[in-house]
XYZ file of C-alpha atoms in Angstrom:
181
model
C 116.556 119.431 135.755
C 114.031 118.647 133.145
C 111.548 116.202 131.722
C 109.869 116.521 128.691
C 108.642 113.536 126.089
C 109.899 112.711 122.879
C 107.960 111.138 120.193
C 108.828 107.591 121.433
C 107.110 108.389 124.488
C 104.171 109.134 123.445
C 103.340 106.581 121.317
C 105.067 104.356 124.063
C 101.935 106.034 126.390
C 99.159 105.229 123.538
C 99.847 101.448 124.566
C 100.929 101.701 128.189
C 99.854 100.744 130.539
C 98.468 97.783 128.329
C 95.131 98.363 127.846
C 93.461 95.615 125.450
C 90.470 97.321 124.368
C 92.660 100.197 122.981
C 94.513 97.373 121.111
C 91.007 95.951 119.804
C 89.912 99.309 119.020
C 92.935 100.227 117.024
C 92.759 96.455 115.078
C 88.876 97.197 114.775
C 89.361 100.598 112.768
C 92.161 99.283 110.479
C 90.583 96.440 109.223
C 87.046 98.835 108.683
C 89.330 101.287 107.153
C 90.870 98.431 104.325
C 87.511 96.986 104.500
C 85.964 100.415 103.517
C 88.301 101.086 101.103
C 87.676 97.895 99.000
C 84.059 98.710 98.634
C 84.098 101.966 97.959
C 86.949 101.769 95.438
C 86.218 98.232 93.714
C 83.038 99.197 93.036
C 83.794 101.669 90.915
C 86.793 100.296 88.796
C 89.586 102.454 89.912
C 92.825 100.611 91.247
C 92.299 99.579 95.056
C 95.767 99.705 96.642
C 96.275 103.682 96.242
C 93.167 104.844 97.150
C 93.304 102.139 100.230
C 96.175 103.518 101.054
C 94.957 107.276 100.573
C 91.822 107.143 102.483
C 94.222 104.646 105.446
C 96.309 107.985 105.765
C 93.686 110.461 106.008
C 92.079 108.190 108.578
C 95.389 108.059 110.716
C 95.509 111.630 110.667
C 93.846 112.629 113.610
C 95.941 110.423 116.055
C 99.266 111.577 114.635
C 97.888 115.163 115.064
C 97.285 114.208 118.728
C 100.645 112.625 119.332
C 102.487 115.458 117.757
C 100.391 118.142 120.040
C 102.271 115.858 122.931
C 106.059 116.176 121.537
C 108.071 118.731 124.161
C 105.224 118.364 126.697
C 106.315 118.407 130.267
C 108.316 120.788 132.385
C 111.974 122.159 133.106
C 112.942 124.225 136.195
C 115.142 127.616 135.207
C 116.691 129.557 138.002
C 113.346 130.496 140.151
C 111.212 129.215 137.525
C 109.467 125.904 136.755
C 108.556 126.104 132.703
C 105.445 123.687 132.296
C 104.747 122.909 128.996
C 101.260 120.916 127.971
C 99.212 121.184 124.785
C 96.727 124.601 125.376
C 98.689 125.409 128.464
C 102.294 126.747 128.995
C 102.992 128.277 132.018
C 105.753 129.777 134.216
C 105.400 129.219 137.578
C 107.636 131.239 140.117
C 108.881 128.946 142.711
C 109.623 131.534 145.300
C 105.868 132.024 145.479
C 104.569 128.672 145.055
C 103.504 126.230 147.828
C 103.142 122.109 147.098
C 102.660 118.904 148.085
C 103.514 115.147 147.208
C 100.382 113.058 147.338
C 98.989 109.655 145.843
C 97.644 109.064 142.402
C 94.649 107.903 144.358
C 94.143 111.318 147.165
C 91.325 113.868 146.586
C 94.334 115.988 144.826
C 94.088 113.322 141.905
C 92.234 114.439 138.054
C 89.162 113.026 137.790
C 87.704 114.314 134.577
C 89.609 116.058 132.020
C 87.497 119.320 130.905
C 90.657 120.216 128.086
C 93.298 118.489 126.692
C 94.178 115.010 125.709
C 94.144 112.182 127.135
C 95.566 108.779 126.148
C 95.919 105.507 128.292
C 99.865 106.345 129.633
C 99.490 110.138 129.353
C 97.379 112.542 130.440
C 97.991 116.739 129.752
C 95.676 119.737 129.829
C 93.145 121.274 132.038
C 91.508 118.537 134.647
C 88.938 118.916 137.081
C 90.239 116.804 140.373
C 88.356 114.892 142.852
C 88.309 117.600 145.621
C 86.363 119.789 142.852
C 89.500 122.046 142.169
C 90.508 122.708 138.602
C 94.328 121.788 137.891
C 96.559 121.976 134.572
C 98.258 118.550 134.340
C 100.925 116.537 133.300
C 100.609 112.659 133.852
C 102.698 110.336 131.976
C 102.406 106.840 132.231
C 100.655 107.007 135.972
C 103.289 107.448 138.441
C 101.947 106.673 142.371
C 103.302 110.225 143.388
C 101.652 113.611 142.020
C 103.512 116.823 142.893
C 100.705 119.793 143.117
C 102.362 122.899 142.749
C 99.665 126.396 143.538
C 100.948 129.531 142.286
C 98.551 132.859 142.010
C 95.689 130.980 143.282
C 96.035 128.318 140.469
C 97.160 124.573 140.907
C 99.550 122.591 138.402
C 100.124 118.967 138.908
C 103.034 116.902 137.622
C 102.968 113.107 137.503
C 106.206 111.187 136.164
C 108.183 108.069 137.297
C 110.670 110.483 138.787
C 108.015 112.850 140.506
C 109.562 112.379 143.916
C 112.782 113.286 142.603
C 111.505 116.581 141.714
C 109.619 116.765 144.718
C 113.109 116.622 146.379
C 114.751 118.942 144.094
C 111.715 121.417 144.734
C 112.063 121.353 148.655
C 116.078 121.565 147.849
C 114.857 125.101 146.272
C 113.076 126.042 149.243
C 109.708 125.567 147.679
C 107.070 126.087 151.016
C 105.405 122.676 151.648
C 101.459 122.115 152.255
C 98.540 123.423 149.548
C 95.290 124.865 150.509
């Protein structure tokens, strides 16, 4: 059992849940970019469409960097294992030691601020400081209701996906102990 996202699902997560002002935003910056690009380069004589189109790609640079950090992220059990993979943090957690819980996007166990990683509307990865004041490494995409917290060697890991509850139940199927502290 397994979930990790593909490149369609992270740009699927840059737009979902619909969020207008990340539409407006993105509109906003490409017409500054073209805009920018036909003053700079029309002022100076030299042909506007490939240096638009340069300075457009060096511009869009940085998000595609982001996405492509996100390709593979998620998690896959192995045997005893559960393999969780997130930009800046890949981990192995043994589930034979490991204690969780199933609780609401909206308990004390859910991120409030992210302290490192990235973050886009539908997906969330990386190092997160939750509401109960605990530090967590997690994986959100597209945000599920259900969060499973998983602690392992005094350190908690949180996975959130539309089929978290199936894991959940695939978990206690492992013999996973039930309750965090």
């Amino acid at each position: 059992m397994s979930y990790q996202i593909s490149i369609i699902d992270v740009i699927k997560a840059w737009f979902q849940p619909v969020n207008p002002l990340t539409i407006f935003i993105t509109i906003i910056l490409l017409l500054a970019i073209i805009n920018a690009g036909k003053k700079v380069y029309h002022d100076k004589g030299t042909p506007l469409f490939p240096k638009s189109i340069a300075t457009f790609l060096i511009l869009l640079a940085t998000p595609i960097v982001l996405i492509g950090s996100e390709i593979g992220s998620g998690w896959r059990l192995k045997g005893d294992e559960l393999l969780f993979k997130a930009p800046l943090s890949n981990s192995s957690i043994n589930l034979k030691l490991s204690r969780m819980a199933l609780v609401s996007n909206t308990s004390e166990w859910a991120p409030a601020s992210k302290t490192n990683g990235v973050g886009m509307p539908g997906l969330d990865t990386g190092e997160f400081t939750l509401k109960n004041g605990k530090k967590a490494v997690v994986f959100s995409y597209l945000q599920a209701g259900k969060i499973v917290v998983l602690q392992y060697q005094d350190k908690y890991y949180e996975i959130s996906y539309p089929g978290a509850e199936d894991l959940y139940k695939e978990l206690t199927a492992r013999g996973v102990k039930v309750g965090v502290e």
